[in-house]
Structures are given as C-alpha cells and as structure tokens.
mmCIF file of C-alpha atoms in Angstrom:
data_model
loop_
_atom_site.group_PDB
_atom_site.id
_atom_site.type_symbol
_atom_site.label_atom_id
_atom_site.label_comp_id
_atom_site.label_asym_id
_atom_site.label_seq_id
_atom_site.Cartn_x
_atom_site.Cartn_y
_atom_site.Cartn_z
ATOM 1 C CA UNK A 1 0.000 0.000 0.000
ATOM 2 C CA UNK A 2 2.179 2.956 1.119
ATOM 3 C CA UNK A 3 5.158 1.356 -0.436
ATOM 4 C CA UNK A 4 4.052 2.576 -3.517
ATOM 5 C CA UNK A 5 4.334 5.903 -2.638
ATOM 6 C CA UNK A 6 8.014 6.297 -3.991
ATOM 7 C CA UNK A 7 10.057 9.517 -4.158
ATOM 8 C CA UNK A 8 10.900 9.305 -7.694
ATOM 9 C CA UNK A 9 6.427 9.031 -7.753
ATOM 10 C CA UNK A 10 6.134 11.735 -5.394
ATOM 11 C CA UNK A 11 8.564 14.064 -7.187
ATOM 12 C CA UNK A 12 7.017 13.718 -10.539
ATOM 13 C CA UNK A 13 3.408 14.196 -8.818
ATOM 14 C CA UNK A 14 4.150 17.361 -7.303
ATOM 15 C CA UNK A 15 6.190 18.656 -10.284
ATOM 16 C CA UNK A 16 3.078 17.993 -12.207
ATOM 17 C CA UNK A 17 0.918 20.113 -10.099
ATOM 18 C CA UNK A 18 2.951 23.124 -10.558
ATOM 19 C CA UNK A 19 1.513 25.787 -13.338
ATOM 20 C CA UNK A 20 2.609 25.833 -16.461
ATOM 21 C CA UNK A 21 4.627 28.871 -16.882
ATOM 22 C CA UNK A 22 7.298 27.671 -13.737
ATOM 23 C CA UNK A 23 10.649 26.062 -14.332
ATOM 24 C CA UNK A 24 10.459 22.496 -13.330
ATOM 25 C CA UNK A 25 13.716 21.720 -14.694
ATOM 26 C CA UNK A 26 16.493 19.913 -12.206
ATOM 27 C CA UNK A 27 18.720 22.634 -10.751
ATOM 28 C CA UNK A 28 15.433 25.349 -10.963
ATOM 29 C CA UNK A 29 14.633 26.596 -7.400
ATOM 30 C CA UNK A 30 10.882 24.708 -7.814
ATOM 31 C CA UNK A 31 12.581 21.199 -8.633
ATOM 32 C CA UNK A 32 15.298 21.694 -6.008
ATOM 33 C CA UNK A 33 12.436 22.600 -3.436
ATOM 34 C CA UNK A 34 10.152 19.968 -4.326
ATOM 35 C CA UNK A 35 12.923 17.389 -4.169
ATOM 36 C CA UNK A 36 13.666 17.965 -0.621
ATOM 37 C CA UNK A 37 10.375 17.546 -0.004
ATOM 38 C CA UNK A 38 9.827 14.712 -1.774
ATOM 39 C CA UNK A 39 12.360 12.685 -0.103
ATOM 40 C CA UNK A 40 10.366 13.410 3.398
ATOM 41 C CA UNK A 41 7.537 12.479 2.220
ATOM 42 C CA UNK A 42 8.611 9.415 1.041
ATOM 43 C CA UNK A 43 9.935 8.757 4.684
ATOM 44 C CA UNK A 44 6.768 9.524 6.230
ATOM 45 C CA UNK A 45 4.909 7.038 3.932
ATOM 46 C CA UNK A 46 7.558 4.047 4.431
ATOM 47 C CA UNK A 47 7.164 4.731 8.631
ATOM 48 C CA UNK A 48 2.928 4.567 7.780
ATOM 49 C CA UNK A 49 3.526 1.176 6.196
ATOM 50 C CA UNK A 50 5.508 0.207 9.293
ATOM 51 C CA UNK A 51 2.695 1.316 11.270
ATOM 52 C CA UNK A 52 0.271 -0.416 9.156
ATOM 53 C CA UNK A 53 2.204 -3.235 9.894
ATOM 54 C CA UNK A 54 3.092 -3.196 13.246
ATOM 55 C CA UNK A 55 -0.834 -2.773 13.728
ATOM 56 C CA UNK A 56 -1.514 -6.550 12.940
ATOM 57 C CA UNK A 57 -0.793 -9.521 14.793
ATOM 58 C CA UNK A 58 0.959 -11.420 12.137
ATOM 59 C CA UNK A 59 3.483 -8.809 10.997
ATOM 60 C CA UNK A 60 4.001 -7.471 14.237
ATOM 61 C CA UNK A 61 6.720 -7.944 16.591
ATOM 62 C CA UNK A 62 8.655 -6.634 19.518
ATOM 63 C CA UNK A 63 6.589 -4.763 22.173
ATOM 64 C CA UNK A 64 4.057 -3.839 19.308
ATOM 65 C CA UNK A 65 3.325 -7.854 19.590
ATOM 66 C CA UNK A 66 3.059 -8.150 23.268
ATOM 67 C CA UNK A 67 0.749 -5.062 23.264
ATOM 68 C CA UNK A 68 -1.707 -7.309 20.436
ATOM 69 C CA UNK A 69 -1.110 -10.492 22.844
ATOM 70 C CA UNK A 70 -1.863 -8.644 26.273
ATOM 71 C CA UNK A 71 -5.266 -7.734 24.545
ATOM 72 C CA UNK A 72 -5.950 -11.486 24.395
ATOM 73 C CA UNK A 73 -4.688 -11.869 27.656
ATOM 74 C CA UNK A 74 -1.098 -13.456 26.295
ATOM 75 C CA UNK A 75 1.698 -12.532 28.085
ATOM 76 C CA UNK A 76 4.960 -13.207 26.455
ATOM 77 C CA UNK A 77 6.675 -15.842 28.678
ATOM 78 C CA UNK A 78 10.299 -14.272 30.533
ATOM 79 C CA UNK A 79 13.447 -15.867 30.201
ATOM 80 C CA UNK A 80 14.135 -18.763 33.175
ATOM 81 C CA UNK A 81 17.347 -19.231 34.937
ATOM 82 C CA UNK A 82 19.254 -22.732 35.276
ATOM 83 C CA UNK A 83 19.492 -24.474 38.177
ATOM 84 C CA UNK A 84 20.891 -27.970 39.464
ATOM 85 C CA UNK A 85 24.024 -28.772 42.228
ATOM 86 C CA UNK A 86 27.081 -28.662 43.097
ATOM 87 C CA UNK A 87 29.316 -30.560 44.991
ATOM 88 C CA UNK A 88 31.563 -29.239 47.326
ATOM 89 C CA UNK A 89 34.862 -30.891 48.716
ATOM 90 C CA UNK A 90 37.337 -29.182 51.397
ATOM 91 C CA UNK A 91 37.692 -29.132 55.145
ATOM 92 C CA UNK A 92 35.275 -30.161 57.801
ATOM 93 C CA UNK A 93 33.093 -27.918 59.288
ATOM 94 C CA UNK A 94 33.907 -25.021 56.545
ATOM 95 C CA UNK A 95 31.048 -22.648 56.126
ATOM 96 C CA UNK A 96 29.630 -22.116 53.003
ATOM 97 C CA UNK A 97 27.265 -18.985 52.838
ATOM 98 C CA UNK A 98 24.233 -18.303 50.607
ATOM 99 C CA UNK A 99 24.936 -16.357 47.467
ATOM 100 C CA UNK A 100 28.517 -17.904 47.007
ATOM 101 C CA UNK A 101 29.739 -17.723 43.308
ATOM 102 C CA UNK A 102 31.040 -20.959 41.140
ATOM 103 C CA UNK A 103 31.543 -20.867 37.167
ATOM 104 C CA UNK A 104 32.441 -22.486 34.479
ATOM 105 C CA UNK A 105 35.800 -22.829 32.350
ATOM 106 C CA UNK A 106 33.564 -20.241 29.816
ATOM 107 C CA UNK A 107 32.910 -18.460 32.421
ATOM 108 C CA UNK A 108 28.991 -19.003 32.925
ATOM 109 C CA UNK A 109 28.507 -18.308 37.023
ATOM 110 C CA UNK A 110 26.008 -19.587 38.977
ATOM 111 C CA UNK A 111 25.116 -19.222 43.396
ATOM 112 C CA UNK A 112 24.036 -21.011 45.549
ATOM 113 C CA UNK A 113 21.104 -20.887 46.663
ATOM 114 C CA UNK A 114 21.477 -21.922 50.421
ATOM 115 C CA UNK A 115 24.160 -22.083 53.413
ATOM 116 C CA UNK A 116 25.948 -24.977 53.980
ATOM 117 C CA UNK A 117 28.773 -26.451 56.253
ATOM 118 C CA UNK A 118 30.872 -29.057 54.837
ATOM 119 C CA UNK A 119 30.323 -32.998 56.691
ATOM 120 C CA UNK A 120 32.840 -34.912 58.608
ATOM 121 C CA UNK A 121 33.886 -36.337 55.573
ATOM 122 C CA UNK A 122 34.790 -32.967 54.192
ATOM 123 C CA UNK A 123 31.594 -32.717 51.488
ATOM 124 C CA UNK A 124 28.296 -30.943 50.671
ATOM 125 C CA UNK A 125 25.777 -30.693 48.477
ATOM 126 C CA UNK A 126 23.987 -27.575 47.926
ATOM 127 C CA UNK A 127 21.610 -26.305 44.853
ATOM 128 C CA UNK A 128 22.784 -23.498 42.777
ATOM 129 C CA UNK A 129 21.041 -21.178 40.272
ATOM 130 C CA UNK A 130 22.945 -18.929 37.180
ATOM 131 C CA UNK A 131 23.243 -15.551 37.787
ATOM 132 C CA UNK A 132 22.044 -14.845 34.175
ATOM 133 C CA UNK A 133 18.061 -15.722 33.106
ATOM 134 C CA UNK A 134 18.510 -18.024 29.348
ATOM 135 C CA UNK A 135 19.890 -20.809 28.032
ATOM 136 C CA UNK A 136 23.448 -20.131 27.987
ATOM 137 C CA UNK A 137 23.324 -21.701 31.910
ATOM 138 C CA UNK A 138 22.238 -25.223 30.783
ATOM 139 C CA UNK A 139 25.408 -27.131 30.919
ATOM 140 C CA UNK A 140 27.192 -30.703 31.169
ATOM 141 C CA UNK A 141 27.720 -32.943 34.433
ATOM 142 C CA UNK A 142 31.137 -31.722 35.492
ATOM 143 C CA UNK A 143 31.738 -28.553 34.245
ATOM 144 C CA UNK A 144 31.143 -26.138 36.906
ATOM 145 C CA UNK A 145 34.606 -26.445 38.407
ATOM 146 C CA UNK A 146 35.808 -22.842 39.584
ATOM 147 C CA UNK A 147 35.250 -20.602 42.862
ATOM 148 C CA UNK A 148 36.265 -17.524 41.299
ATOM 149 C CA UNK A 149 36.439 -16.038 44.775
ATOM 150 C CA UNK A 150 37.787 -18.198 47.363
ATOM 151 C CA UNK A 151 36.038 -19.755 50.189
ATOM 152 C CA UNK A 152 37.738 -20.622 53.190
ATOM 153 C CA UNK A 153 38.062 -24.273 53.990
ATOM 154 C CA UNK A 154 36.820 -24.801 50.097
ATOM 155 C CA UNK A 155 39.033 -26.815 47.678
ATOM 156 C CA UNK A 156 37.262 -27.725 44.992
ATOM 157 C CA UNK A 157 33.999 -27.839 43.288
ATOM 158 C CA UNK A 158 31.898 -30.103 40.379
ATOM 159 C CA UNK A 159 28.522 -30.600 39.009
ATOM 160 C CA UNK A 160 27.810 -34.383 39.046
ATOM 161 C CA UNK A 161 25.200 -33.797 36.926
ATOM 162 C CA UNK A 162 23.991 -31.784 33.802
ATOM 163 C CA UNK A 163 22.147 -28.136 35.340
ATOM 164 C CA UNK A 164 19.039 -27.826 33.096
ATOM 165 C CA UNK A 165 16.105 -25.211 33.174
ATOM 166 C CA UNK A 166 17.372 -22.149 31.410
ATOM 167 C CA UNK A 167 15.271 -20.755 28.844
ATOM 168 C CA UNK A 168 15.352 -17.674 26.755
ATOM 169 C CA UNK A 169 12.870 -15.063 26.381
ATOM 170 C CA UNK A 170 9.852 -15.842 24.328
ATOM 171 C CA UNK A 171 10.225 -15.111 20.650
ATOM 172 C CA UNK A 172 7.803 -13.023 18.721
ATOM 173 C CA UNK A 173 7.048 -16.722 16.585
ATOM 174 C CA UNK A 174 5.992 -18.434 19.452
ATOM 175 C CA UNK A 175 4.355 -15.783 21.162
ATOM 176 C CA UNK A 176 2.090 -15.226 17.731
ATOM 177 C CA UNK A 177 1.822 -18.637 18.084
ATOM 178 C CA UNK A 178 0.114 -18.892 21.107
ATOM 179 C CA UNK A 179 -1.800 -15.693 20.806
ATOM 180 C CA UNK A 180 -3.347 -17.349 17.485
ATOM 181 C CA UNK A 181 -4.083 -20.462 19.128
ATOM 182 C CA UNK A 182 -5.960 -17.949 21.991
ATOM 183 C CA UNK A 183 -7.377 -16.556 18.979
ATOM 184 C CA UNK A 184 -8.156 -19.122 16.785
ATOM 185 C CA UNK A 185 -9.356 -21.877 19.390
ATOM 186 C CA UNK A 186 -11.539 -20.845 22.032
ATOM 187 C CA UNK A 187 -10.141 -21.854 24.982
ATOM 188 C CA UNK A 188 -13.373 -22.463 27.963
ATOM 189 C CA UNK A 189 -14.437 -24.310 30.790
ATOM 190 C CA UNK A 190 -11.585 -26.710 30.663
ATOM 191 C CA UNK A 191 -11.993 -27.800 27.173
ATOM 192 C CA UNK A 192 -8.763 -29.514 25.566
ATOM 193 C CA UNK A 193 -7.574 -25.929 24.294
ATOM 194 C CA UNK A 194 -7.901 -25.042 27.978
ATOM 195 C CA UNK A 195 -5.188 -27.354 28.644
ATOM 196 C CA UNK A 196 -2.844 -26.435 25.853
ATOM 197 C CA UNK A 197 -2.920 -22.818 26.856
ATOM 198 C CA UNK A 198 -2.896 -23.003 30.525
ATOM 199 C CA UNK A 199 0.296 -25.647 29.218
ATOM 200 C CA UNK A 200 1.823 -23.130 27.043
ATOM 201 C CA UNK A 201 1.492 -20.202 30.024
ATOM 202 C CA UNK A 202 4.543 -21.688 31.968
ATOM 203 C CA UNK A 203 7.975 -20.740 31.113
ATOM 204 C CA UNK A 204 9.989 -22.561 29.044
ATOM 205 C CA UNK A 205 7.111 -24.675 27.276
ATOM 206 C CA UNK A 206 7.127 -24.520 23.559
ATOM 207 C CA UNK A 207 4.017 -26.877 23.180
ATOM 208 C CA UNK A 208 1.309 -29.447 23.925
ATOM 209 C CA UNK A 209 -0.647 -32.109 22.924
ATOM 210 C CA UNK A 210 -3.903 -32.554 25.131
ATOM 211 C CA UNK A 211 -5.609 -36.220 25.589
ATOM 212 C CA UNK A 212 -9.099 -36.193 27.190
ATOM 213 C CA UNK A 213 -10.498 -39.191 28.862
ATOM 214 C CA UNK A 214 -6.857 -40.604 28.352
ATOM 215 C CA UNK A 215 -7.657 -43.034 31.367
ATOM 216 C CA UNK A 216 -11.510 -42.691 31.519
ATOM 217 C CA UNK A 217 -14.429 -39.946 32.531
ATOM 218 C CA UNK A 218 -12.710 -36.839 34.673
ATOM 219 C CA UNK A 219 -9.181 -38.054 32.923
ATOM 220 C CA UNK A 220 -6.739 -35.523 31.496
ATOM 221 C CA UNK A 221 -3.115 -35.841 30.096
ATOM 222 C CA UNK A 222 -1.025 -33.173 29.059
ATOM 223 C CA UNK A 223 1.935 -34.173 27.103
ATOM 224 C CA UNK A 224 4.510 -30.827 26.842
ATOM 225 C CA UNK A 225 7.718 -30.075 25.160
ATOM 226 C CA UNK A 226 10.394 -27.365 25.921
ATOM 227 C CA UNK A 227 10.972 -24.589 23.478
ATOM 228 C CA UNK A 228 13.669 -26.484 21.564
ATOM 229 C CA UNK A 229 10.983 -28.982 20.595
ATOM 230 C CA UNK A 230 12.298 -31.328 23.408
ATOM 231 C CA UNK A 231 11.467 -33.030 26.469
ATOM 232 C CA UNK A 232 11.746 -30.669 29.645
ATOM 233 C CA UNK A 233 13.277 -31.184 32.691
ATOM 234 C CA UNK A 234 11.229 -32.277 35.509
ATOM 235 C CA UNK A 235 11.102 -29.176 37.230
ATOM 236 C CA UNK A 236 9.326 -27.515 34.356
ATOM 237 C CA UNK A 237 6.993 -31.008 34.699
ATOM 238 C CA UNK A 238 6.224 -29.701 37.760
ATOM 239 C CA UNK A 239 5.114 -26.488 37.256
ATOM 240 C CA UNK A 240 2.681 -26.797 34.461
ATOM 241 C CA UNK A 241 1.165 -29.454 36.711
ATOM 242 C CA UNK A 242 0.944 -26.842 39.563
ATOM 243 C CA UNK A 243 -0.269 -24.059 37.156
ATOM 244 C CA UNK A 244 -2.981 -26.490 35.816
ATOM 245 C CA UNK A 245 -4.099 -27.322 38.849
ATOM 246 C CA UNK A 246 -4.442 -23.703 40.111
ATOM 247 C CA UNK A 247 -6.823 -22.980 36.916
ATOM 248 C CA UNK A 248 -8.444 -26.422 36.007
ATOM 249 C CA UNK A 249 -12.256 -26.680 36.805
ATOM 250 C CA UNK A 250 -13.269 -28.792 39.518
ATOM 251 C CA UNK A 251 -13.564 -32.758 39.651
ATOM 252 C CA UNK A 252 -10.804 -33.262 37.074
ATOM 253 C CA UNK A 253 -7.939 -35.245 37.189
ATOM 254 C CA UNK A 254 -5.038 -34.372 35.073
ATOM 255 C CA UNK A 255 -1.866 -36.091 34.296
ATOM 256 C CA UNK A 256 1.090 -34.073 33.053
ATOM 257 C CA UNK A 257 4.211 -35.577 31.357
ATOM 258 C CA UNK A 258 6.979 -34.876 29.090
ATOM 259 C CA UNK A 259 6.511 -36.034 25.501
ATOM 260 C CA UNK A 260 9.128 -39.217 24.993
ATOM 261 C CA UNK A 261 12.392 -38.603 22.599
ATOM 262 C CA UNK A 262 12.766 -40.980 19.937
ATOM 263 C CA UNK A 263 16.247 -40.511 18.840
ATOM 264 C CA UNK A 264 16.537 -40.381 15.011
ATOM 265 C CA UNK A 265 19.966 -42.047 13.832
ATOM 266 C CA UNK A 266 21.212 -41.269 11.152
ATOM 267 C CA UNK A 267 24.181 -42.873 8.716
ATOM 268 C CA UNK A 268 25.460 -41.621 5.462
ATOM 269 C CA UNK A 269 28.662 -41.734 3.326
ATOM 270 C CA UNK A 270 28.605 -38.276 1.183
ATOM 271 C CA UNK A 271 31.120 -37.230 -1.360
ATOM 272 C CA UNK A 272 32.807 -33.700 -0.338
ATOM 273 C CA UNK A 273 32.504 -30.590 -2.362
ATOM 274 C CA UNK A 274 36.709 -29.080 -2.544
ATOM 275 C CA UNK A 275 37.397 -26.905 0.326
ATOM 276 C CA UNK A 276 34.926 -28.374 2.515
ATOM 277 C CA UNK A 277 35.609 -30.407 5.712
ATOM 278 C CA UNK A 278 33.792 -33.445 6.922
ATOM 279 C CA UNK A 279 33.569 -32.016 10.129
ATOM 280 C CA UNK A 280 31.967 -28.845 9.042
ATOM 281 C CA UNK A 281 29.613 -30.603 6.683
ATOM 282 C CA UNK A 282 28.669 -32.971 9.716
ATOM 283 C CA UNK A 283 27.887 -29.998 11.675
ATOM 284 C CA UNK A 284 26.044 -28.324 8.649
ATOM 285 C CA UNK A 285 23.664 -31.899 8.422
ATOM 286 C CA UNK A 286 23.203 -32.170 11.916
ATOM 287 C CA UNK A 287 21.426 -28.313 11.731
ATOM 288 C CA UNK A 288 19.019 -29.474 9.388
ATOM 289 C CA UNK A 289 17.982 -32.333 10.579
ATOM 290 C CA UNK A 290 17.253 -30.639 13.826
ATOM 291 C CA UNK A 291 15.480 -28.272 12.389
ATOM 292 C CA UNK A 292 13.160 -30.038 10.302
ATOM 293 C CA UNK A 293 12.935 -32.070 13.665
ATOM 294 C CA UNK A 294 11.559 -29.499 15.498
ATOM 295 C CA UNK A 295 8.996 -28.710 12.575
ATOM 296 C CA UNK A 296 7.066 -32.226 12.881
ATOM 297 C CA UNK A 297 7.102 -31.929 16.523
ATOM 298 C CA UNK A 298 3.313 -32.421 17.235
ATOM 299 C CA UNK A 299 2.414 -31.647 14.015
ATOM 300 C CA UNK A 300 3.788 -34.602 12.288
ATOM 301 C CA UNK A 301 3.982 -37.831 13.178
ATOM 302 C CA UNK A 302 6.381 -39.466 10.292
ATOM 303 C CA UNK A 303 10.096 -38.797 9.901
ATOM 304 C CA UNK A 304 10.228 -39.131 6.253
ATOM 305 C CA UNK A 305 13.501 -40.879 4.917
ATOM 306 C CA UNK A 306 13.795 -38.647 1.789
ATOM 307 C CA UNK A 307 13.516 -35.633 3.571
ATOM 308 C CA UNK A 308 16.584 -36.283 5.488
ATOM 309 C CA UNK A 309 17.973 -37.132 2.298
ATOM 310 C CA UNK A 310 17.414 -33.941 1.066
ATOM 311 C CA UNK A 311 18.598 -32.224 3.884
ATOM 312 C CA UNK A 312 21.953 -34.189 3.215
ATOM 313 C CA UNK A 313 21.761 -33.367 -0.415
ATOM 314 C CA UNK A 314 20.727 -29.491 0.159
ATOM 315 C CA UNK A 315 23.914 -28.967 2.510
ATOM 316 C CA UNK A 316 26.561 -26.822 1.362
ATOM 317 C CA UNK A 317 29.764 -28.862 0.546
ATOM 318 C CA UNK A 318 28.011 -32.436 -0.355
ATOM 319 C CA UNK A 319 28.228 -33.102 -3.779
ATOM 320 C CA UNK A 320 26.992 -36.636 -3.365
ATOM 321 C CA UNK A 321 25.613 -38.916 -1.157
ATOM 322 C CA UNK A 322 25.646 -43.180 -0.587
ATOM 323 C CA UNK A 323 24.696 -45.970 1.853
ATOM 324 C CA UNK A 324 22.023 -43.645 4.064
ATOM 325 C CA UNK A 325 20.296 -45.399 6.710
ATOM 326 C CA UNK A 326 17.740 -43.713 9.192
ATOM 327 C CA UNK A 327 17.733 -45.367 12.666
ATOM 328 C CA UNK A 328 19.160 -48.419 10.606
ATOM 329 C CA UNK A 329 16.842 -48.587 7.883
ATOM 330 C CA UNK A 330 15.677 -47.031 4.512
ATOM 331 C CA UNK A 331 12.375 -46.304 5.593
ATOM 332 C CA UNK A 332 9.853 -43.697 7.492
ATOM 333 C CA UNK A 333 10.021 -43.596 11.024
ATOM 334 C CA UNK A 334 6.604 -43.290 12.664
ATOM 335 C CA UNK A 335 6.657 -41.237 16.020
ATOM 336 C CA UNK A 336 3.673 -42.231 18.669
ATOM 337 C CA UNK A 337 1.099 -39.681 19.175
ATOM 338 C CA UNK A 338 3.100 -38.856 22.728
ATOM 339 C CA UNK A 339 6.673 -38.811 21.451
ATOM 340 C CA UNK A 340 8.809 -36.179 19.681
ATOM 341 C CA UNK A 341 11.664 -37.365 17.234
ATOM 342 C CA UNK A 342 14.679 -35.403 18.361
ATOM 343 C CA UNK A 343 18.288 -35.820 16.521
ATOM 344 C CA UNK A 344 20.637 -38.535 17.840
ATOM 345 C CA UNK A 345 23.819 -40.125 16.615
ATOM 346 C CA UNK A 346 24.756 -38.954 13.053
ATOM 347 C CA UNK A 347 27.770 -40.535 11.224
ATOM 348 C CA UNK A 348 28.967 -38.826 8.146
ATOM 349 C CA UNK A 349 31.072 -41.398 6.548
#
C-alpha cells in the first residue's frame, strides 16, 4: 500500500501540479524545493507502512506484539534461569554462605542458593542457580569447576550432573503462536484448548498435545515439550502441573508428562565438495535435521527418509551422497502420538 508511494512518484506528482509557466527543470529553485520535499515524504509514507504493519498480529513484533497479545490476555513468557548442584569438597566444618559464586571454564557463574557447612567427611551438596536468566546456563555434568572467589576451607567444586532449566525469552514466533491459538481456538471451561494454553502459560514450554479421557471420565493428560521442541526437565513437569491445577475446573484429574524422545539415527557416506571439511559438513547436516525435527514436533507424526535425504543433499559442501540409513533402515520412522523425534547419533562417513 504505502510502499508505492516512492520519491521518484512523489517528485514527478508534485512537479506535475505546478503551473505551467514555472521552471520544473532539475537545478530550478521549484525542482530543487520539491525534491527535498519529496524525499520526506517518502519517509513519512515508508514509517505509515511500518505502522500499518506493526498494527496486525501477524506482521508485528517486539513490544508492538506483546501489546496485540496482552489484549488477548497473552503474556509473552520471561526468560528462566538454570538451576541444578554442586558438589563441594574441602575441610570439615567449613562454612559455606548463601549467594557464594562458582563458574564455568567459559565463564557461565552460577550461586548457591542456600548455606551450607561441609560434613565430617569434608563434602556438601547444595543447589545453585545462574546468575544470568537463558539458556546459555544449561550445561554438562562436570563442568562447573571454579570458585572464582575463594572460600575458606573450600578446595574444589563439580557438578555431578547436567544443570538444566534455562530458557530464553519468548520469541515473537511463538508468542504469535500462542496468541493465534488464543485466537483461533476458544479456549473455555476446561476444554482440551484449555489445557494447551494453561500448558503453554509456563515458562519454558514450547508446546502441547492434550488427551481427554486418556484413562476414563474426569481423565486428562497433558503431554509438553520445551521450546527447543524437546522433552523438559522435571522441574518444568512440575510447574505446568501446579499451574494447571491452580486454573483447572473442579472434579478433574489431570496427568502431566513430558513427551518421549525418539532418537533419530542417522548414517550416510557423502562425497565432499573441494574446500569443505567433513567435520563442518557434519555440523552443517546435523542443523538441518534438527530443524526439520523441530517442525514435525506435534504436528507430524512421520520422519520421512527422503527428507533427510534432502537435507543431506541441500547442505553446502556435499556433492553426493551413498549408503544412508535412518535409525538403521531405509524407511519412514513413525513417532507415537506422545513422542517427539529429536536428533541422535549422526555418522557422516
């Protein structure tokens, strides 16, 4: 619409409205002047197509979004921090207050989140929480290994196992999401889209599949995945069980899991493209396939061997491609109605 509204089409316009005995010619004082003012104009109508824009829910975004969502009653969901423990090691007795800082080798830090004093045997467990909200916190079973400011009668430190939980901020494509789905299918007195939004309200939940009457009258299951289309972590579980409860109507009984991974395995021999690495192409294949992963979760339930072939086939550096198997075979893979297919071991022969 305002697009249209070009300077070079706003120029000639005006010039043409000018009587016939003035100068229009470029360098006259009347094209000079109505150049200038052509170009603003031209601004002015590119910013109304941006408000135009900005004014529906589908090519919206930013705050603009979350002031079409909050309409609906769709808050965009905030970033959550990681959490999980540490173990500590050092002398017995040693004091360990609240709010102490460990970190990674990258340098991620996390506190705890309680005081404790080491046992007899010189050890203690305490939970611990990053400092920073997102998903940069998640991270593997024994890498949490420095105190960057030293505690006395502390030695060392370790994560025995992974810290999970941190999600980032919301993203204007799920939040649309959601606000559609609001939009779209009327959520009321506990009906299955009652579920999936009151599901999709809790941080760090990307989706959910609703069963009604999974286990007979009054039965409800709520199967959920985490915003990278995978299963979450228990305490995330937990909380869109406790949110559920607090909204739910009366007399049902609801059952909320995560959705089961079915690992997708994949096997290929490709030809390389010159000046390409088989590392980098690896890397390259293992993108798509997680991303075309995360596009059937819920939505569909076959992994279709020639699309993974195409992914293969589509990625920079592979000129060719033999011997591809998909979790052994040369077949579709069929993913239960309560299962996600997320990417496992790929081999890139």
């Amino acid at each position: 619409m305002f697009e249209q509204e070009t300077q070079e089409k706003l120029l000639k316009a005006m010039l043409g409205r000018l009587d016939q005995g003035i100068a229009k010619q470029e360098g006259t004082f009347s094209y000079d002047v109505t150049s200038a003012l052509s170009v603003e104009l031209a601004i002015a109508y590119a910013q109304l197509e941006r408000v135009l824009r900005l004014g529906f829910a589908a090519t919206s975004s930013g705050v603009y979004l979350d002031r079409r969502a909050d309409e609906h009653g769709v808050t965009r969901r905030s970033a959550a921090k990681a959490n999980g423990e540490v173990m500590l090691t050092g002398s017995t007795g040693a004091v360990v207050p609240k709010g102490t800082v460990f970190a990674t080798g990258a340098g991620v830090r996390y506190v705890s989140m309680a005081s404790v004093v080491l046992s007899a045997e010189g050890r203690a467990v305490v939970k611990i929480e990053a400092e920073k909200a997102g998903a940069s916190g998640n991270t593997a079973a024994g890498t949490i290994t420095i105190i960057p400011v030293s505690v006395s009668g502390v030695s060392a430190v370790g994560n025995p196992a992974v810290v999970t939980g941190g999600t980032e901020a919301e993203s204007d494509a799920s939040l649309l999401e959601r606000l559609l789905q609001r939009v779209r299918n009327q959520a009321t007195s506990g009906n299955a889209a009652h579920y999936k939004l009151w599901a999709m309200e809790v941080e760090g939940i990307g989706d959910a599949k609703v069963f009604p009457l999974w286990n007979g009258p009054g039965t409800v299951k709520v199967v959920v995945l985490d915003q990278a289309k995978r299963a979450p972590a228990v305490e995330r579980i937990t909380a869109v069980k406790a949110h559920i409860e607090a909204s739910r109507p009366v007399g049902a009984t609801v059952t909320v899991e995560a959705a089961q991974e079915t690992a997708i395995n994949v096997s290929v021999q490709v030809t390389l493209s010159s000046g390409y690495t088989r590392d980098g192409v690896k890397a390259a294949v293992q993108a798509g396939i997680q991303s075309y992963l995360q596009g059937l979760a819920f939505k569909d339930p076959v992994v279709r061997y020639t699309r993974i072939a195409n992914i293969i086939l589509d990625t920079a550096g592979v000129e060719d491609y033999t011997a591809l198997t998909v979790n052994g075979g040369t077949v579709n893979i069929s993913i239960t109605d309560r299962a996600v297919a997320v990417p496992g071991q790929l081999v890139v022969g």
